[in-house]
Amino acid sequence: MYFKTLNKELKNYQRAIPCLLVDLDILDENITEVISNFRKDTSLRVVVKSLPSFQLIEYILEKTHSNKLMVFHQPFLTDLASRLDNKSDVLLGKPMPIKTAEYFYNNLPQQHNGFNPFTQTQWLVDTEKRIKEYINLAKQLNQKLRLNIEIDVGLHRGGFSSLKNLSKGLSLIENNQEFVAFSGFMGYDPHVVKLPTIIRSEKKALQLANQFYEQCKNLLQKEFPLLWNENLTFNGAGSPTLNLHKEQNSPINDIAIGSCFVKPTAFDIPSLKNYIPAAFIATPVLKTFSNTTLPGLETLKNLFTKKSAFIYGGFWKADYYYPKGIKQNNLFGASTNQTIINIPKNITLQVDEFVFLRPHQSEFVFLQFGEILPIRKGKIQKPWQLLNNS
C-alpha cells in the first residue's frame, strides 16, 4: 500500500522524471532512534556528504538540537559558509590539500549569516607536513586556523598511528600557537563492525581502537597541557559504530553520523537493524512489452517469456525495490538513458507508473538528482535543493 500511494502521488505530480524521495515520517523515526543511542555528554555532528541538501541538514539539526557538521568537500563548505550562523561548528572529515583550503579562503561568499570561516572551521591534519602547510597558510592569511589531528585507531587509512609521531605533530602546533589552535582529535572506526570475526572480534577491535584513542588523549593532557581545554572535539564513530559508544568509558565526545538517517542499502548491517530505509529513487515506466525481445535474437523471443519494460534513466548505484521481483535485464545491458527491466508474471506495470529503487549510498547518488522530494504522509512537499557541488 505504501508504494501504491506514492505511485499515485507521483503520477499526479507536475512532471515525471527520475526523482529522489525522502520520507520525513520515516526520517523522524530514525532521528528518534539516533537520539536514544546518544550519551548526554556526547555531541551529534551531522555528516554533510551523506545528506547533501541544506534543507535536509537543517531539518535534522533542528530535530536533534545540534549545530555541528562534518564536511568532506570544499564546494559544500563554501555553500554552507553562506548559510550557517555564528553558532555552527564545522569539522573537515578528511585532510584537504592546502591549495583547496587556500582557495576556500580566497573565494569566501560575500553574503553570510554570521558564520566565521576561521573560528568556526576545524581543518583535519594527518601528517607533520600538512600541519606545517596549514601553519604557513595561517601566516599568509594573517588569520589563526583551528587544526584537528586525525589519529589511526585501526582503520589504517592514514592519520597519526604512533604516540611518538603524534607528539611531534602536537609539538608543531604548540610551538606555533600564534598561528594555529589545536581543536581535538578525529579517529574513525568503521572497521570495528566490518572486520571478519575470524580476523578479530568486534569487542577486541573496539577495545584496541578506544585504547589508542585514550593513549592519545593522555599524551595530550600530560605532555601538552597548554593545548588541553574542556571544549576540545574528540570525534569518532560513525553510523556503523554509533551504538558502540553509548557507554561512559568511550573516549569520544563527538559522533559524526549521516547515512543512518536515510539508511541506503550499504548500511543494511546488524548494528543498524533498528533503522528504516527513508530514501528511494522513483522513475517512470516509458514502455511495456508482453515478453522480452533482444537485438539479434528476435527469432528466440518466444523463449524469453518474461514481461519487460523500459524505464526513464537507470544504472544508478541502487537496487530495484518495488514492485517486488523486478530486475534489470543483464543481457540487454545497463543504460543511463533507458534501462530494460523484467517483470514477474504476477505483476502488472503500466506505462507512466513508477518503479522504486533503494540507493546503495546517499552521498553520491543524491547528487545525481536536481532536488529532493520530501514526502509527508504520502504527499509530496516543496522540493529541497541540493548543495552546490562545483
CSV table of C-alpha atoms in Angstrom, one decimal:
chain,number,residue,atom,x,y,z
A,1,MET,CA,0.0,0.0,0.0
A,2,TYR,CA,2.9,2.4,0.8
A,3,PHE,CA,4.3,2.4,-2.7
A,4,LYS,CA,0.9,2.3,-4.3
A,5,THR,CA,0.1,5.5,-2.5
A,6,LEU,CA,3.5,7.1,-3.6
A,7,ASN,CA,2.9,5.8,-7.2
A,8,LYS,CA,-0.5,7.6,-7.3
A,9,GLU,CA,1.0,10.8,-5.8
A,10,LEU,CA,3.9,10.8,-8.4
A,11,LYS,CA,1.6,10.2,-11.3
A,12,ASN,CA,-0.3,13.3,-10.3
A,13,TYR,CA,2.8,15.4,-9.8
A,14,GLN,CA,3.7,18.2,-12.1
A,15,ARG,CA,6.3,16.2,-14.1
A,16,ALA,CA,7.5,12.6,-14.5
A,17,ILE,CA,11.3,12.2,-14.4
A,18,PRO,CA,13.6,10.2,-12.1
A,19,CYS,CA,13.4,11.7,-8.6
A,20,LEU,CA,14.9,11.2,-5.2
A,21,LEU,CA,12.4,10.8,-2.4
A,22,VAL,CA,13.0,11.2,1.3
A,23,ASP,CA,10.1,10.1,3.6
A,24,LEU,CA,10.0,12.6,6.5
A,25,ASP,CA,7.9,10.4,8.7
A,26,ILE,CA,10.4,7.6,8.5
A,27,LEU,CA,13.3,10.1,8.9
A,28,ASP,CA,11.6,11.2,12.1
A,29,GLU,CA,11.6,7.6,13.4
A,30,ASN,CA,15.3,7.3,12.6
A,31,ILE,CA,16.1,10.6,14.3
A,32,THR,CA,14.3,9.3,17.4
A,33,GLU,CA,16.4,6.1,17.3
A,34,VAL,CA,19.6,8.1,16.9
A,35,ILE,CA,18.8,10.3,19.9
A,36,SER,CA,18.0,7.3,22.1
A,37,ASN,CA,21.6,6.0,21.4
A,38,PHE,CA,23.4,9.1,22.4
A,39,ARG,CA,25.1,9.8,25.8
A,40,LYS,CA,24.1,13.2,27.2
A,41,ASP,CA,27.8,14.2,27.3
A,42,THR,CA,28.3,13.5,23.6
A,43,SER,CA,27.6,15.9,20.7
A,44,LEU,CA,26.0,14.8,17.5
A,45,ARG,CA,27.7,16.0,14.3
A,46,VAL,CA,25.8,15.7,11.0
A,47,VAL,CA,27.7,14.4,8.0
A,48,VAL,CA,27.1,16.6,5.1
A,49,LYS,CA,28.2,14.3,2.3
A,50,SER,CA,25.6,11.8,3.3
A,51,LEU,CA,22.8,14.4,3.3
A,52,PRO,CA,23.8,17.0,0.7
A,53,SER,CA,20.8,19.3,0.9
A,54,PHE,CA,20.8,22.3,3.2
A,55,GLN,CA,17.1,21.9,4.0
A,56,LEU,CA,17.6,18.2,4.9
A,57,ILE,CA,20.6,19.1,7.0
A,58,GLU,CA,18.7,22.0,8.7
A,59,TYR,CA,15.8,19.7,9.4
A,60,ILE,CA,18.0,17.1,11.1
A,61,LEU,CA,20.0,19.8,13.1
A,62,GLU,CA,16.8,21.2,14.4
A,63,LYS,CA,15.3,17.9,15.4
A,64,THR,CA,18.5,16.8,17.1
A,65,HIS,CA,19.3,20.2,18.7
A,66,SER,CA,22.7,20.1,17.1
A,67,ASN,CA,24.8,22.9,15.5
A,68,LYS,CA,27.7,20.7,14.4
A,69,LEU,CA,28.6,19.5,10.9
A,70,MET,CA,31.3,17.3,9.2
A,71,VAL,CA,32.2,18.4,5.7
A,72,PHE,CA,34.2,16.4,3.1
A,73,HIS,CA,34.0,18.6,0.0
A,74,GLN,CA,35.2,22.2,-0.5
A,75,PRO,CA,32.3,23.3,-2.7
A,76,PHE,CA,29.9,22.2,0.1
A,77,LEU,CA,32.0,24.1,2.6
A,78,THR,CA,31.8,27.2,0.5
A,79,ASP,CA,28.0,26.8,0.1
A,80,LEU,CA,27.5,26.3,3.8
A,81,ALA,CA,29.7,29.3,4.7
A,82,SER,CA,27.0,31.5,3.2
A,83,ARG,CA,24.1,29.8,5.1
A,84,LEU,CA,25.4,28.8,8.6
A,85,ASP,CA,25.1,31.2,11.6
A,86,ASN,CA,27.6,32.2,14.2
A,87,LYS,CA,26.8,29.1,16.5
A,88,SER,CA,27.7,26.5,13.9
A,89,ASP,CA,30.9,24.3,14.1
A,90,VAL,CA,32.4,22.6,11.1
A,91,LEU,CA,34.9,19.8,11.2
A,92,LEU,CA,36.5,18.7,8.0
A,93,GLY,CA,36.2,14.9,7.6
A,94,LYS,CA,39.3,14.4,5.6
A,95,PRO,CA,42.6,16.3,5.1
A,96,MET,CA,42.2,18.9,2.5
A,97,PRO,CA,45.0,19.7,0.1
A,98,ILE,CA,46.5,23.1,1.1
A,99,LYS,CA,45.6,24.6,-2.3
A,100,THR,CA,42.0,23.7,-1.6
A,101,ALA,CA,42.0,25.4,1.8
A,102,GLU,CA,43.7,28.4,0.3
A,103,TYR,CA,41.1,28.5,-2.5
A,104,PHE,CA,38.3,28.4,0.1
A,105,TYR,CA,39.6,31.4,2.0
A,106,ASN,CA,40.3,33.4,-1.2
A,107,ASN,CA,36.8,32.8,-2.5
A,108,LEU,CA,34.6,33.3,0.5
A,109,PRO,CA,30.9,34.1,-0.2
A,110,GLN,CA,30.1,37.8,0.1
A,111,GLN,CA,26.8,37.1,1.8
A,112,HIS,CA,26.6,35.1,5.0
A,113,ASN,CA,24.5,34.7,8.2
A,114,GLY,CA,27.3,35.3,10.7
A,115,PHE,CA,29.4,32.2,10.1
A,116,ASN,CA,33.1,32.9,10.7
A,117,PRO,CA,35.2,30.6,8.5
A,118,PHE,CA,38.3,31.0,10.6
A,119,THR,CA,37.0,30.5,14.2
A,120,GLN,CA,34.2,28.0,13.3
A,121,THR,CA,36.1,25.6,11.0
A,122,GLN,CA,38.3,22.8,12.1
A,123,TRP,CA,40.8,21.6,9.4
A,124,LEU,CA,41.9,18.0,9.6
A,125,VAL,CA,45.6,17.3,9.6
A,126,ASP,CA,47.1,13.9,9.3
A,127,THR,CA,50.9,14.4,9.0
A,128,GLU,CA,53.6,16.8,10.2
A,129,LYS,CA,54.0,18.0,6.6
A,130,ARG,CA,50.3,19.0,6.5
A,131,ILE,CA,50.5,20.8,9.9
A,132,LYS,CA,53.4,22.9,8.5
A,133,GLU,CA,51.4,23.7,5.4
A,134,TYR,CA,48.4,25.0,7.5
A,135,ILE,CA,50.8,27.0,9.7
A,136,ASN,CA,52.2,28.7,6.6
A,137,LEU,CA,48.7,29.3,5.2
A,138,ALA,CA,47.7,30.9,8.5
A,139,LYS,CA,50.7,33.2,8.3
A,140,GLN,CA,49.8,34.0,4.7
A,141,LEU,CA,46.2,34.8,5.6
A,142,ASN,CA,47.2,36.6,8.8
A,143,GLN,CA,44.4,34.6,10.5
A,144,LYS,CA,44.6,31.9,13.2
A,145,LEU,CA,43.4,28.5,12.0
A,146,ARG,CA,42.0,25.6,14.0
A,147,LEU,CA,43.6,22.2,13.5
A,148,ASN,CA,42.1,18.8,14.4
A,149,ILE,CA,44.5,15.9,14.3
A,150,GLU,CA,43.5,12.6,12.6
A,151,ILE,CA,44.6,9.6,14.5
A,152,ASP,CA,44.6,6.0,13.2
A,153,VAL,CA,42.6,3.9,15.6
A,154,GLY,CA,42.8,0.8,13.5
A,155,LEU,CA,41.3,1.6,10.1
A,156,HIS,CA,44.8,2.3,8.6
A,157,ARG,CA,43.5,4.9,6.2
A,158,GLY,CA,46.0,7.5,7.4
A,159,GLY,CA,46.5,9.7,10.4
A,160,PHE,CA,49.0,9.6,13.2
A,161,SER,CA,49.5,5.9,14.2
A,162,SER,CA,52.0,6.2,16.9
A,163,LEU,CA,52.4,8.3,20.1
A,164,LYS,CA,55.9,9.2,19.0
A,165,ASN,CA,54.8,10.8,15.8
A,166,LEU,CA,51.7,12.3,17.4
A,167,SER,CA,54.0,14.0,19.9
A,168,LYS,CA,55.9,15.6,17.0
A,169,GLY,CA,52.7,16.9,15.5
A,170,LEU,CA,51.4,18.3,18.8
A,171,SER,CA,54.8,20.0,19.3
A,172,LEU,CA,54.5,21.7,16.0
A,173,ILE,CA,51.1,23.1,17.0
A,174,GLU,CA,52.3,24.1,20.5
A,175,ASN,CA,55.2,26.0,19.1
A,176,ASN,CA,53.0,27.9,16.6
A,177,GLN,CA,50.0,28.8,18.7
A,178,GLU,CA,50.2,32.4,17.4
A,179,PHE,CA,49.0,30.9,14.0
A,180,VAL,CA,47.1,27.7,14.8
A,181,ALA,CA,45.0,26.4,17.6
A,182,PHE,CA,44.6,22.7,18.5
A,183,SER,CA,40.9,21.7,18.4
A,184,GLY,CA,40.9,18.0,19.0
A,185,PHE,CA,41.3,14.5,17.5
A,186,MET,CA,39.4,12.5,14.9
A,187,GLY,CA,39.5,8.7,14.9
A,188,TYR,CA,37.2,6.9,12.5
A,189,ASP,CA,36.4,3.3,13.5
A,190,PRO,CA,34.1,1.5,10.9
A,191,HIS,CA,36.4,-1.4,10.7
A,192,VAL,CA,35.3,-2.4,14.2
A,193,VAL,CA,32.0,-3.8,12.9
A,194,LYS,CA,33.2,-4.8,9.4
A,195,LEU,CA,36.2,-7.0,10.2
A,196,PRO,CA,35.5,-10.7,9.8
A,197,THR,CA,35.4,-12.2,13.3
A,198,ILE,CA,38.0,-14.8,12.2
A,199,ILE,CA,40.5,-11.9,12.0
A,200,ARG,CA,39.4,-10.0,15.1
A,201,SER,CA,36.2,-9.9,17.2
A,202,GLU,CA,34.1,-6.7,17.3
A,203,LYS,CA,34.8,-6.5,21.1
A,204,LYS,CA,38.6,-6.7,20.7
A,205,ALA,CA,38.6,-4.3,17.7
A,206,LEU,CA,36.6,-1.7,19.7
A,207,GLN,CA,38.9,-2.2,22.7
A,208,LEU,CA,42.0,-1.6,20.7
A,209,ALA,CA,40.6,1.4,19.0
A,210,ASN,CA,39.4,3.0,22.2
A,211,GLN,CA,42.7,2.2,23.9
A,212,PHE,CA,44.8,4.0,21.4
A,213,TYR,CA,42.4,7.0,21.5
A,214,GLU,CA,42.7,7.2,25.3
A,215,GLN,CA,46.5,7.0,24.9
A,216,CYS,CA,46.4,9.9,22.6
A,217,LYS,CA,44.3,11.9,25.0
A,218,ASN,CA,46.6,11.1,27.9
A,219,LEU,CA,49.6,12.1,25.9
A,220,LEU,CA,47.9,15.4,25.1
A,221,GLN,CA,46.9,16.1,28.7
A,222,LYS,CA,50.2,15.2,30.4
A,223,GLU,CA,52.8,16.4,27.9
A,224,PHE,CA,50.9,19.3,26.2
A,225,PRO,CA,48.8,20.8,28.9
A,226,LEU,CA,48.8,24.2,27.1
A,227,LEU,CA,46.8,22.6,24.3
A,228,TRP,CA,44.3,21.0,26.6
A,229,ASN,CA,40.9,22.5,27.3
A,230,GLU,CA,37.4,21.3,28.1
A,231,ASN,CA,36.0,22.3,24.7
A,232,LEU,CA,38.2,20.0,22.6
A,233,THR,CA,36.5,17.9,19.9
A,234,PHE,CA,37.2,14.2,20.3
A,235,ASN,CA,35.4,12.9,17.2
A,236,GLY,CA,34.9,9.3,16.2
A,237,ALA,CA,32.4,6.6,15.4
A,238,GLY,CA,30.0,7.0,12.5
A,239,SER,CA,26.7,5.3,11.6
A,240,PRO,CA,28.0,1.7,11.8
A,241,THR,CA,29.6,2.1,15.3
A,242,LEU,CA,27.2,4.7,16.8
A,243,ASN,CA,25.7,2.2,19.2
A,244,LEU,CA,29.1,1.0,20.5
A,245,HIS,CA,29.8,4.4,22.0
A,246,LYS,CA,26.8,4.6,24.3
A,247,GLU,CA,28.9,3.6,27.3
A,248,GLN,CA,30.6,6.1,29.6
A,249,ASN,CA,34.0,4.7,29.0
A,250,SER,CA,34.1,5.7,25.3
A,251,PRO,CA,36.9,8.1,24.7
A,252,ILE,CA,35.0,10.3,22.3
A,253,ASN,CA,32.7,13.2,23.0
A,254,ASP,CA,31.6,13.9,19.4
A,255,ILE,CA,30.0,11.5,16.9
A,256,ALA,CA,29.6,12.2,13.2
A,257,ILE,CA,26.7,10.4,11.5
A,258,GLY,CA,24.7,10.8,8.4
A,259,SER,CA,23.7,7.7,6.4
A,260,CYS,CA,21.8,6.1,9.2
A,261,PHE,CA,19.2,8.9,9.0
A,262,VAL,CA,18.1,7.7,5.5
A,263,LYS,CA,19.7,4.2,5.5
A,264,PRO,CA,20.8,3.3,2.0
A,265,THR,CA,21.5,-0.4,1.3
A,266,ALA,CA,25.2,-0.2,2.2
A,267,PHE,CA,24.0,0.3,5.8
A,268,ASP,CA,21.8,-2.8,6.0
A,269,ILE,CA,24.1,-4.1,8.7
A,270,PRO,CA,23.3,-5.7,12.1
A,271,SER,CA,24.3,-2.6,14.1
A,272,LEU,CA,21.7,-0.5,12.3
A,273,LYS,CA,18.9,-3.1,12.3
A,274,ASN,CA,16.6,-0.6,14.1
A,275,TYR,CA,16.8,2.0,11.3
A,276,ILE,CA,14.3,2.1,8.4
A,277,PRO,CA,15.0,3.0,4.8
A,278,ALA,CA,13.9,6.6,4.2
A,279,ALA,CA,15.3,7.3,0.8
A,280,PHE,CA,14.1,6.0,-2.6
A,281,ILE,CA,14.6,6.6,-6.3
A,282,ALA,CA,11.4,6.7,-8.2
A,283,THR,CA,11.3,6.6,-12.0
A,284,PRO,CA,8.5,6.3,-14.6
A,285,VAL,CA,7.9,3.4,-16.9
A,286,LEU,CA,8.2,4.5,-20.6
A,287,LYS,CA,7.3,1.3,-22.5
A,288,THR,CA,6.0,-2.1,-21.6
A,289,PHE,CA,6.1,-5.5,-23.5
A,290,SER,CA,4.4,-8.8,-23.0
A,291,ASN,CA,7.8,-10.6,-23.5
A,292,THR,CA,11.5,-9.7,-23.9
A,293,THR,CA,12.9,-9.3,-27.4
A,294,LEU,CA,16.7,-8.9,-27.6
A,295,PRO,CA,18.6,-7.5,-30.6
A,296,GLY,CA,19.9,-10.2,-32.9
A,297,LEU,CA,17.8,-12.8,-31.1
A,298,GLU,CA,14.4,-11.9,-32.5
A,299,THR,CA,13.7,-15.5,-33.6
A,300,LEU,CA,14.1,-16.6,-30.0
A,301,LYS,CA,11.8,-14.1,-28.5
A,302,ASN,CA,9.3,-16.9,-27.6
A,303,LEU,CA,11.9,-18.3,-25.3
A,304,PHE,CA,12.2,-15.1,-23.4
A,305,THR,CA,8.7,-15.1,-21.9
A,306,LYS,CA,9.3,-12.6,-19.0
A,307,LYS,CA,7.4,-9.4,-19.3
A,308,SER,CA,9.7,-6.4,-19.8
A,309,ALA,CA,9.6,-2.6,-19.6
A,310,PHE,CA,11.9,0.4,-20.3
A,311,ILE,CA,12.2,2.9,-17.5
A,312,TYR,CA,13.3,6.6,-17.6
A,313,GLY,CA,17.1,6.5,-16.8
A,314,GLY,CA,18.8,3.8,-14.8
A,315,PHE,CA,22.3,2.5,-14.0
A,316,TRP,CA,22.2,4.2,-10.6
A,317,LYS,CA,24.1,2.8,-7.6
A,318,ALA,CA,20.8,1.3,-6.4
A,319,ASP,CA,18.8,-1.9,-6.1
A,320,TYR,CA,15.3,-2.4,-7.6
A,321,TYR,CA,12.9,-2.5,-4.7
A,322,TYR,CA,9.3,-2.2,-5.8
A,323,PRO,CA,7.4,-3.8,-7.4
A,324,LYS,CA,8.9,-6.9,-5.8
A,325,GLY,CA,10.8,-9.1,-8.2
A,326,ILE,CA,11.6,-6.6,-10.9
A,327,LYS,CA,15.2,-6.9,-12.2
A,328,GLN,CA,17.4,-5.3,-14.8
A,329,ASN,CA,17.9,-7.4,-17.9
A,330,ASN,CA,21.6,-8.0,-17.9
A,331,LEU,CA,21.6,-9.5,-21.5
A,332,PHE,CA,20.4,-6.2,-22.8
A,333,GLY,CA,22.8,-4.3,-20.6
A,334,ALA,CA,22.6,-1.3,-18.3
A,335,SER,CA,21.7,2.2,-19.6
A,336,THR,CA,21.7,5.6,-18.0
A,337,ASN,CA,19.1,6.6,-20.6
A,338,GLN,CA,16.5,3.8,-20.8
A,339,THR,CA,17.1,0.6,-18.8
A,340,ILE,CA,15.2,-2.5,-19.6
A,341,ILE,CA,13.7,-4.4,-16.7
A,342,ASN,CA,12.0,-7.7,-16.4
A,343,ILE,CA,8.8,-8.1,-14.5
A,344,PRO,CA,7.3,-11.1,-12.7
A,345,LYS,CA,4.2,-12.6,-14.5
A,346,ASN,CA,2.0,-11.8,-11.5
A,347,ILE,CA,2.9,-8.1,-11.5
A,348,THR,CA,1.0,-5.5,-13.6
A,349,LEU,CA,3.1,-2.5,-14.5
A,350,GLN,CA,1.7,0.1,-16.8
A,351,VAL,CA,3.2,3.0,-18.8
A,352,ASP,CA,3.6,6.1,-16.7
A,353,GLU,CA,3.6,4.1,-13.4
A,354,PHE,CA,6.7,4.3,-11.3
A,355,VAL,CA,9.2,1.8,-10.1
A,356,PHE,CA,11.2,2.3,-6.9
A,357,LEU,CA,14.8,1.7,-6.1
A,358,ARG,CA,16.9,1.9,-2.9
A,359,PRO,CA,20.2,3.8,-3.3
A,360,HIS,CA,23.4,1.9,-2.2
A,361,GLN,CA,24.7,5.1,-0.7
A,362,SER,CA,23.3,8.6,-0.3
A,363,GLU,CA,26.5,10.8,-0.7
A,364,PHE,CA,27.0,10.1,-4.4
A,365,VAL,CA,23.5,9.0,-5.6
A,366,PHE,CA,21.6,12.0,-4.1
A,367,LEU,CA,23.8,14.4,-6.2
A,368,GLN,CA,22.6,12.8,-9.5
A,369,PHE,CA,19.2,14.4,-9.0
A,370,GLY,CA,18.5,18.1,-9.2
A,371,GLU,CA,16.5,18.1,-6.0
A,372,ILE,CA,15.0,16.0,-3.2
A,373,LEU,CA,11.2,15.5,-3.0
A,374,PRO,CA,10.3,15.3,0.7
A,375,ILE,CA,7.3,13.1,1.5
A,376,ARG,CA,5.0,13.6,4.4
A,377,LYS,CA,2.1,11.2,5.0
A,378,GLY,CA,2.4,10.1,1.4
A,379,LYS,CA,2.2,13.6,0.0
A,380,ILE,CA,5.0,15.4,-1.9
A,381,GLN,CA,6.1,18.6,-0.1
A,382,LYS,CA,8.0,21.6,-1.5
A,383,PRO,CA,11.3,20.3,-3.1
A,384,TRP,CA,14.6,20.7,-1.3
A,385,GLN,CA,17.6,21.8,-3.2
A,386,LEU,CA,21.0,20.1,-3.2
A,387,LEU,CA,24.2,21.8,-2.1
A,388,ASN,CA,26.3,23.5,-4.7
A,389,ASN,CA,28.8,20.8,-6.0
A,390,SER,CA,31.1,23.0,-8.1
